[in-house]
PDB file of C-alpha atoms and ligand atoms in Angstrom:
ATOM      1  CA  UNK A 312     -27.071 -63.094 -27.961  1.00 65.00           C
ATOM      2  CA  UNK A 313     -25.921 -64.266 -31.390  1.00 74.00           C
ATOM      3  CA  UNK A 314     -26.928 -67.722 -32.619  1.00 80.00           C
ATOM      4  CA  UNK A 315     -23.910 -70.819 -32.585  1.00 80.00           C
ATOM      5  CA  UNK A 316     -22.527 -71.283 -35.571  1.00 93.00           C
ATOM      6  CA  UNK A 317     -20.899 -73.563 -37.981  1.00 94.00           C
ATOM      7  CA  UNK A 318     -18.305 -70.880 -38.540  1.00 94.00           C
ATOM      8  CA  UNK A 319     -17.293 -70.634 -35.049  1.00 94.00           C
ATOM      9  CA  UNK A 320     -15.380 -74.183 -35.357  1.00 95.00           C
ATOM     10  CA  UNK A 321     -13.644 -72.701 -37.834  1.00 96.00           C
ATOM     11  CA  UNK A 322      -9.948 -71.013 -37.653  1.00 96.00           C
ATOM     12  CA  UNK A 323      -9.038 -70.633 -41.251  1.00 97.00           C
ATOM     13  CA  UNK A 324     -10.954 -70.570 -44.622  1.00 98.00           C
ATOM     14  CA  UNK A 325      -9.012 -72.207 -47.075  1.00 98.00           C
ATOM     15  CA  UNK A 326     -11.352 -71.958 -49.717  1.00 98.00           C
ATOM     16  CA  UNK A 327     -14.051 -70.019 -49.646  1.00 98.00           C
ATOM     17  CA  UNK A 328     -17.405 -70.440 -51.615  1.00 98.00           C
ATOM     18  CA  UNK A 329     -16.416 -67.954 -54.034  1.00 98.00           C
ATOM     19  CA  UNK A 330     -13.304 -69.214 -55.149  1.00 98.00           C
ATOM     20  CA  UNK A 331     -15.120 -72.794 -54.851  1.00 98.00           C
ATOM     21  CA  UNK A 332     -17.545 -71.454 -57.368  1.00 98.00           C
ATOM     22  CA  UNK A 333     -14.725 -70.092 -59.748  1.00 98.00           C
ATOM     23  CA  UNK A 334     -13.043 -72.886 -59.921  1.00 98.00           C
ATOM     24  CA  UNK A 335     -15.800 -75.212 -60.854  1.00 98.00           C
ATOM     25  CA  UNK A 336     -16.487 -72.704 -63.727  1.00 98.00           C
ATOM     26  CA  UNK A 337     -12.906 -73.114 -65.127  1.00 98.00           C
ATOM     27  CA  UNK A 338     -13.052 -76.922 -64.475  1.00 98.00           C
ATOM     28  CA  UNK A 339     -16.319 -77.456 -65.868  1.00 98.00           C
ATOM     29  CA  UNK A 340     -15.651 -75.646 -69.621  1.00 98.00           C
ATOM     30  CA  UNK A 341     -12.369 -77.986 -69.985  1.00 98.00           C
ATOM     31  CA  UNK A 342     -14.720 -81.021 -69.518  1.00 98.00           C
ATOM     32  CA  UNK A 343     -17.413 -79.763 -71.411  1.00 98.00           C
ATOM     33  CA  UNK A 344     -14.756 -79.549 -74.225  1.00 97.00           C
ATOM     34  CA  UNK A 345     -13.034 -82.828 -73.475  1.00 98.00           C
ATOM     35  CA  UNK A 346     -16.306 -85.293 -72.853  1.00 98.00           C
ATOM     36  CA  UNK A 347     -18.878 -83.267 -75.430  1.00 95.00           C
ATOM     37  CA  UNK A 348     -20.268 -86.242 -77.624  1.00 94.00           C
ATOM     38  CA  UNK A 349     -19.165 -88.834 -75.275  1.00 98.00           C
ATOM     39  CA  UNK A 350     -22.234 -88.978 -72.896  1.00 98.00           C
ATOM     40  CA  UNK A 351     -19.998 -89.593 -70.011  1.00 98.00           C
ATOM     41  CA  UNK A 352     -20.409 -91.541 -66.583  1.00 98.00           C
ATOM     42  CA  UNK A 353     -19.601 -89.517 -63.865  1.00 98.00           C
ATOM     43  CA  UNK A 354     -19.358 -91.138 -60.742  1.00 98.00           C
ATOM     44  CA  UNK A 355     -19.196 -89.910 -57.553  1.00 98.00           C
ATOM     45  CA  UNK A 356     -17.334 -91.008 -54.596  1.00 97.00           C
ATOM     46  CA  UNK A 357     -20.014 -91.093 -51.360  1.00 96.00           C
ATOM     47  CA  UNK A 358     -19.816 -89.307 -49.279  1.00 93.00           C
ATOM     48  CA  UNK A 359     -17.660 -86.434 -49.309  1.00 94.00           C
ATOM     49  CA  UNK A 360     -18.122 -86.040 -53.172  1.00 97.00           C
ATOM     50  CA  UNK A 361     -22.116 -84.786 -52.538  1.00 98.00           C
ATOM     51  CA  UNK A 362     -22.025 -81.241 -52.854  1.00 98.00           C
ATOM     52  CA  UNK A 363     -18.802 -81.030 -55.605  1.00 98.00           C
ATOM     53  CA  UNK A 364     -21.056 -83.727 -57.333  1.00 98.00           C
ATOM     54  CA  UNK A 365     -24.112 -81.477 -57.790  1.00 98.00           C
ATOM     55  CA  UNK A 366     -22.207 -78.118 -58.089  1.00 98.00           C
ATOM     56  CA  UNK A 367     -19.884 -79.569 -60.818  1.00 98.00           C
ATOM     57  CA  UNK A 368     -22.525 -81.855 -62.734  1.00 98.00           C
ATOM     58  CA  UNK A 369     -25.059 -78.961 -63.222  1.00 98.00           C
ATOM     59  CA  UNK A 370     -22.286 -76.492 -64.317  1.00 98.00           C
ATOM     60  CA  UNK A 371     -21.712 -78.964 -67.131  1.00 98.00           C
ATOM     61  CA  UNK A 372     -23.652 -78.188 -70.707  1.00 98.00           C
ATOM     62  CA  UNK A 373     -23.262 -81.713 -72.087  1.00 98.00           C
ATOM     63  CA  UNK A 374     -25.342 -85.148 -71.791  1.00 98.00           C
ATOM     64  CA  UNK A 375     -23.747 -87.552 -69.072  1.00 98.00           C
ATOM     65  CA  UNK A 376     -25.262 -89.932 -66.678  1.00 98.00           C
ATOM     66  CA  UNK A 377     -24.706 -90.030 -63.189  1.00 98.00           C
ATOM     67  CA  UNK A 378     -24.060 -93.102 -60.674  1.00 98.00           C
ATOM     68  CA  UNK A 379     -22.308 -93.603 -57.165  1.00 98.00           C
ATOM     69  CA  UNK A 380     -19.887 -95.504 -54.939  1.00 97.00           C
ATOM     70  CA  UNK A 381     -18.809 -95.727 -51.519  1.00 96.00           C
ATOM     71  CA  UNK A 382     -16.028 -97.186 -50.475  1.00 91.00           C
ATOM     72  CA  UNK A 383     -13.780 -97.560 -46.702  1.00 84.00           C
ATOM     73  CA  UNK A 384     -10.384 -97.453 -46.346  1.00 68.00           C
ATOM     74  CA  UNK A 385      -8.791 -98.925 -43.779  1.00 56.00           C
ATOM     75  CA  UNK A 386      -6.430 -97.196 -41.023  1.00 51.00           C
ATOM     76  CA  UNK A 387      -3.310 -98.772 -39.713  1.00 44.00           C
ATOM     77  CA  UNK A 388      -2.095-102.601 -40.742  1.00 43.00           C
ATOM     78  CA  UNK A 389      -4.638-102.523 -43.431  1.00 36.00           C
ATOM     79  CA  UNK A 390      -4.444 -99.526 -44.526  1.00 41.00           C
ATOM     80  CA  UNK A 391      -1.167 -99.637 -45.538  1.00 45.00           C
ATOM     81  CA  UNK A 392      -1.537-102.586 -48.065  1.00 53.00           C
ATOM     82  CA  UNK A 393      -4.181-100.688 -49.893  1.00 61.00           C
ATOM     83  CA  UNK A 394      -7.033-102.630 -48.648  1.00 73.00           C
ATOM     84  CA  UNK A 395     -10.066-100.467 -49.582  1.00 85.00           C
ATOM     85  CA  UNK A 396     -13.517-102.310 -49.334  1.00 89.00           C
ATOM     86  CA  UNK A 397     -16.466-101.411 -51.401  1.00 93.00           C
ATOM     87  CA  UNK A 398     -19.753-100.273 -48.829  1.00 94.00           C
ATOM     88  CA  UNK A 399     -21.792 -99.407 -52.194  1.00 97.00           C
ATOM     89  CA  UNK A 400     -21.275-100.858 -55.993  1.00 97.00           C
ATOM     90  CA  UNK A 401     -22.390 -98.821 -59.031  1.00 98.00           C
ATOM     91  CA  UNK A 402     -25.887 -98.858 -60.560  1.00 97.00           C
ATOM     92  CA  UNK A 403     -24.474 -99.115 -63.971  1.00 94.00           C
ATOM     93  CA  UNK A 404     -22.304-101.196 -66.266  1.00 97.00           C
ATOM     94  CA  UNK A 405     -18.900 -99.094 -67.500  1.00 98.00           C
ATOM     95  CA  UNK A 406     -18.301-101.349 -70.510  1.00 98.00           C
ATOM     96  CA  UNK A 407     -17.275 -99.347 -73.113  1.00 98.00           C
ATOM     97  CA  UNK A 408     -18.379 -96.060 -71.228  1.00 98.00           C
ATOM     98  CA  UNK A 409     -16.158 -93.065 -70.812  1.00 98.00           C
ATOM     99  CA  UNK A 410     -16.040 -92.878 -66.907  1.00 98.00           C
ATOM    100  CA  UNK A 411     -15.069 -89.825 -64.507  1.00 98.00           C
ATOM    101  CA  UNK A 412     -14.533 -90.179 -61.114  1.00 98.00           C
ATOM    102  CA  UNK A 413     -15.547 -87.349 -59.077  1.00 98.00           C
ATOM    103  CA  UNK A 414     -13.839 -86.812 -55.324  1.00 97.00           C
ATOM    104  CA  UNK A 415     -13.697 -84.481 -52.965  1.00 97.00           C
ATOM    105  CA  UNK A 416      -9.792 -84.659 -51.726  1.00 96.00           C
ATOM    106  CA  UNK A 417      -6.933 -86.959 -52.438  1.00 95.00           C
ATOM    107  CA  UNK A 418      -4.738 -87.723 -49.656  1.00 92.00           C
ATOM    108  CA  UNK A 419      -2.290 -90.543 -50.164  1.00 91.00           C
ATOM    109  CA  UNK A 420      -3.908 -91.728 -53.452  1.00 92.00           C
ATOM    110  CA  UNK A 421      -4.903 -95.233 -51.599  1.00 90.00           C
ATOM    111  CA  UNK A 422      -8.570 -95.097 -52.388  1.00 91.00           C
ATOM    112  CA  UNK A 423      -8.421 -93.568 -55.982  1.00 94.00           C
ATOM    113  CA  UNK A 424      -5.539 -96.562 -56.776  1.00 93.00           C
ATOM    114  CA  UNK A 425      -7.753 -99.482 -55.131  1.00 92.00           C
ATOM    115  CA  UNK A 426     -11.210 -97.996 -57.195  1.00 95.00           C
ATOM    116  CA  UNK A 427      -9.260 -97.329 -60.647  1.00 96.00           C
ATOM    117  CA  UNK A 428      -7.814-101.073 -60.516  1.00 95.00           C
ATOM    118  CA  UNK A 429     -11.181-102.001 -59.764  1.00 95.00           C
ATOM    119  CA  UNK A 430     -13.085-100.320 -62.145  1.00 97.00           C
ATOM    120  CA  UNK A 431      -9.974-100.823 -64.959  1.00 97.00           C
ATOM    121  CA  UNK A 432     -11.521-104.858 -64.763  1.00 97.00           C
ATOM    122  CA  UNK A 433     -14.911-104.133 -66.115  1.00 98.00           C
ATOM    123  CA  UNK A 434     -13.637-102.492 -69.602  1.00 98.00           C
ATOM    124  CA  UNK A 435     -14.879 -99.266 -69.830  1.00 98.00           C
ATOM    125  CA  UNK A 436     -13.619 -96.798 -72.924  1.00 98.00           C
ATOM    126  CA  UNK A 437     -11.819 -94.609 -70.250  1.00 98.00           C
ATOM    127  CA  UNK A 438     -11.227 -93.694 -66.959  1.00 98.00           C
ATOM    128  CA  UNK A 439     -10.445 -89.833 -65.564  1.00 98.00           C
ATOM    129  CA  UNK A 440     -10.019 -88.611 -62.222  1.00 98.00           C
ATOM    130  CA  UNK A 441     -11.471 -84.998 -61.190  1.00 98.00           C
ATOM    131  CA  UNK A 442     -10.757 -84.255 -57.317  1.00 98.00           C
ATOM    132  CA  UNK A 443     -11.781 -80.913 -55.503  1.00 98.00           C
ATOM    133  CA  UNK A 444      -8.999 -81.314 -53.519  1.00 98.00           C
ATOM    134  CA  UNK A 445      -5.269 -82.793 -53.933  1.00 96.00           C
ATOM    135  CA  UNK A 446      -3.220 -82.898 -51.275  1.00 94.00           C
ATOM    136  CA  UNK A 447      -0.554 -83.763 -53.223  1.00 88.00           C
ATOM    137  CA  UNK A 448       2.196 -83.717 -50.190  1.00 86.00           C
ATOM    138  CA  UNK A 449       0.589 -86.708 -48.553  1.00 81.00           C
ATOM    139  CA  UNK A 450       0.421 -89.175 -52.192  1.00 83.00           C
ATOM    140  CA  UNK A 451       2.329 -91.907 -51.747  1.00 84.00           C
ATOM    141  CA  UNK A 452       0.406 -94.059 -54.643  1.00 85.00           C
ATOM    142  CA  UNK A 453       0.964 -93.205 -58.233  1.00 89.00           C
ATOM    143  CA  UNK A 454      -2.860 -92.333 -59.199  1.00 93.00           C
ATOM    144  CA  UNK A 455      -3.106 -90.195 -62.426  1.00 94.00           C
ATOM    145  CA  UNK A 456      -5.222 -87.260 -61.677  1.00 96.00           C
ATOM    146  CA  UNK A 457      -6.534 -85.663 -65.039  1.00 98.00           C
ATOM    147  CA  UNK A 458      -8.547 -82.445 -63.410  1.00 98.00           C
ATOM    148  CA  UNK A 459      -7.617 -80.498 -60.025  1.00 97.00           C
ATOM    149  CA  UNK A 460      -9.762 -77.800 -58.114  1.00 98.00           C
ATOM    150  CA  UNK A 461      -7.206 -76.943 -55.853  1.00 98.00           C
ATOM    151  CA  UNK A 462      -3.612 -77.873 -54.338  1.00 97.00           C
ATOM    152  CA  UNK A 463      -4.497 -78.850 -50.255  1.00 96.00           C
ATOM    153  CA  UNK A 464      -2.488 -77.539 -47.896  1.00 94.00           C
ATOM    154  CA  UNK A 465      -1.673 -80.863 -45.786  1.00 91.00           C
ATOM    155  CA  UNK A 466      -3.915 -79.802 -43.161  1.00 92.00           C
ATOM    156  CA  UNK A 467      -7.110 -82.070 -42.306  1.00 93.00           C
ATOM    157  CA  UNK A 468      -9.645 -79.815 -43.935  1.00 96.00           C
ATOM    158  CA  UNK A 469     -13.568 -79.946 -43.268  1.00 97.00           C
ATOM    159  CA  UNK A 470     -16.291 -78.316 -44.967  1.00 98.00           C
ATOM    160  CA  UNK A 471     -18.245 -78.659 -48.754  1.00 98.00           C
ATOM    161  CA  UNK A 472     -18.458 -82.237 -48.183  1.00 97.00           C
ATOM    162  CA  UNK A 473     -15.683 -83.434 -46.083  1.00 96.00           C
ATOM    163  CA  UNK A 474     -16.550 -84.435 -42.568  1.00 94.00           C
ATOM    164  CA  UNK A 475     -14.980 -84.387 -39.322  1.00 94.00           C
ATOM    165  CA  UNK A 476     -16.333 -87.241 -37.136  1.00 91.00           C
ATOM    166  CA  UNK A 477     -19.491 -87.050 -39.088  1.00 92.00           C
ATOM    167  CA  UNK A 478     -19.694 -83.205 -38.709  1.00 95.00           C
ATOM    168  CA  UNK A 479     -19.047 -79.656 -41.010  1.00 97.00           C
ATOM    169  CA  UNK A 480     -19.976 -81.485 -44.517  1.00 97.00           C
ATOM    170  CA  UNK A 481     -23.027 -78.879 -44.735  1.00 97.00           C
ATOM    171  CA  UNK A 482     -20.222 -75.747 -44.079  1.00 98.00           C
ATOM    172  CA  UNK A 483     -20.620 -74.091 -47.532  1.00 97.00           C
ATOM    173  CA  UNK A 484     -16.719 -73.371 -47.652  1.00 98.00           C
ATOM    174  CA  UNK A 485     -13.406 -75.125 -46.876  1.00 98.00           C
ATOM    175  CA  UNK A 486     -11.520 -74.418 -43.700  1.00 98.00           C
ATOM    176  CA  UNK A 487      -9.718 -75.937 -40.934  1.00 97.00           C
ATOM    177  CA  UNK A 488     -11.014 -76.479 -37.432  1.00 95.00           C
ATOM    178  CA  UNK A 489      -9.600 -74.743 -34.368  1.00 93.00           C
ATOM    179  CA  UNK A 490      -7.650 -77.258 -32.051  1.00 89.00           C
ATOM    180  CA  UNK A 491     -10.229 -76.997 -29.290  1.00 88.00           C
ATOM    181  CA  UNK A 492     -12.534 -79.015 -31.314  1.00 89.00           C
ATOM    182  CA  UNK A 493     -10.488 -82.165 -31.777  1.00 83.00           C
ATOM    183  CA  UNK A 494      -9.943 -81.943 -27.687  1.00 79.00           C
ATOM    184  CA  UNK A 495     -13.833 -81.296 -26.933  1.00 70.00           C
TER     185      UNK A 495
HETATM  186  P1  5GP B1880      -6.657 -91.388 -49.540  1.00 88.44           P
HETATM  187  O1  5GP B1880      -7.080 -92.798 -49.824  1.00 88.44           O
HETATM  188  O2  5GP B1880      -6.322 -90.593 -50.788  1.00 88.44           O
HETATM  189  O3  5GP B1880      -5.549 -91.318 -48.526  1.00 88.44           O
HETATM  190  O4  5GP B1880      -7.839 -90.704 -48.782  1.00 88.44           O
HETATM  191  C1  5GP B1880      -8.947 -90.238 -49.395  1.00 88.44           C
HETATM  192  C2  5GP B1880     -10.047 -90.015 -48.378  1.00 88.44           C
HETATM  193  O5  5GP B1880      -9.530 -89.641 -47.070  1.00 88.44           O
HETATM  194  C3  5GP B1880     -10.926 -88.866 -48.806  1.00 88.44           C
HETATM  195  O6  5GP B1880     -11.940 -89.288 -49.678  1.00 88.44           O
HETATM  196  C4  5GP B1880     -11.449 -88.356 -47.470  1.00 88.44           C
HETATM  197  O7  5GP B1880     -12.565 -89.129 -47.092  1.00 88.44           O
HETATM  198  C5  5GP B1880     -10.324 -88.648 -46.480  1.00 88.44           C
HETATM  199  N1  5GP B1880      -9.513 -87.443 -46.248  1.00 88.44           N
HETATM  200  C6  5GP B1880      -8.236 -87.240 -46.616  1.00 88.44           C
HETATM  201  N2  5GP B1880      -7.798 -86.029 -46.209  1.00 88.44           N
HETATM  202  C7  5GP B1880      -8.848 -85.446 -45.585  1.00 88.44           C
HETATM  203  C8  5GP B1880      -9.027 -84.158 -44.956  1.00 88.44           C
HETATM  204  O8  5GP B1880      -8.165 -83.283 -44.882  1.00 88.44           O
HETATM  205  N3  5GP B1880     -10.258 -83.923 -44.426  1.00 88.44           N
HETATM  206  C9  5GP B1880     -11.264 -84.842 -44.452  1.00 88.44           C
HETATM  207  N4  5GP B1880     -12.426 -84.490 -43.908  1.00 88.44           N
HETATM  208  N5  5GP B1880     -11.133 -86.052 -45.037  1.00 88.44           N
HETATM  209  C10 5GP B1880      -9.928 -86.347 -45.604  1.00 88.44           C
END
């Protein structure tokens, strides 16, 4: 008998580990390019960013420093006036640093808006955005987004970081569950 596995959740690869891997290859060289010289602060947004963190970080060739947050948003009432609350604060000061915000998907922009305002107070040089993910469909805040892995499908997607119910963030690929899983 074959051994369970991750994959059998799984009815669709949206992205698969190959195409994750090109696409960090292309993203990384217009970074290099753009943040060479400017010893960069790349943070990363917990949890979801993990693997897209260390995948993208160690395909880039130039000094930068590392440092993460982890933030909640809010369903519902809440939710829908932005209210985002901080669970973990950077290590770091920004002043005057050139700051990129790593993430794994962008939905309706909520988070990115609430964490750019908030990190727009404590004066850094600049701020970027690089997401995995954008499902673009869903944005209903205006949030700048400088780099883009891929355009999302507005599917709820699992896999290379993003979680369902805690679960499929160590699937090395991007996919969407089968409907028996939600129900089980
Ligand atoms: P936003 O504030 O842009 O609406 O939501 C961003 C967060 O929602 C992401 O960081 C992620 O945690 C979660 N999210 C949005 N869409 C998906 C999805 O398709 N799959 C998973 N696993 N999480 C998602």
């Amino acid at each position: 008998m074959s051994k369970p596995s991750l994959a059998d959740a799984i009815a669709e690869t949206l992205f698969s580990r190959e195409q994750i891997d090109a696409k960090i290859a292309e993203l990384s060289t217009t970074i290099e390019d753009d943040y060479r010289d400017k010893n960069p602060l790349v943070i990363g947004i917990l949890s979801g960013c993990y693997p897209f963190m260390a995948d993208l970080t160690r395909a880039l060739d130039i000094q930068l420093e590392v440092d993460f947050m982890a933030c909640s948003s809010y369903e519902g009432t809440t939710k829908s006036s932005g209210v985002v609350r901080i669970l973990k604060d950077l290590n770091t000061s920004i002043e005057n640093r050139h700051v990129l915000i790593v993430e794994d998907i962008i939905d309706t922009g909520l988070t990115l808006k609430y964490l750019v305002e908030n990190l727009q107070t404590r004066h850094p040089a600049s701020i970027e955005i690089c997401t995995l993910l954008d499902k673009h469909e869903a944005r209903s805040e205006n949030v700048q987004v400088r780099y883009r892995g891929f355009v999302c499908p507005n599917k709820f997607v699992v896999g290379y970081g993003l979680d369902y119910d805690g679960h499929f963030r160590n699937l090395p690929y991007i996919g969407v569950l089968k409907p028996e899983v939600y129900s089980s």
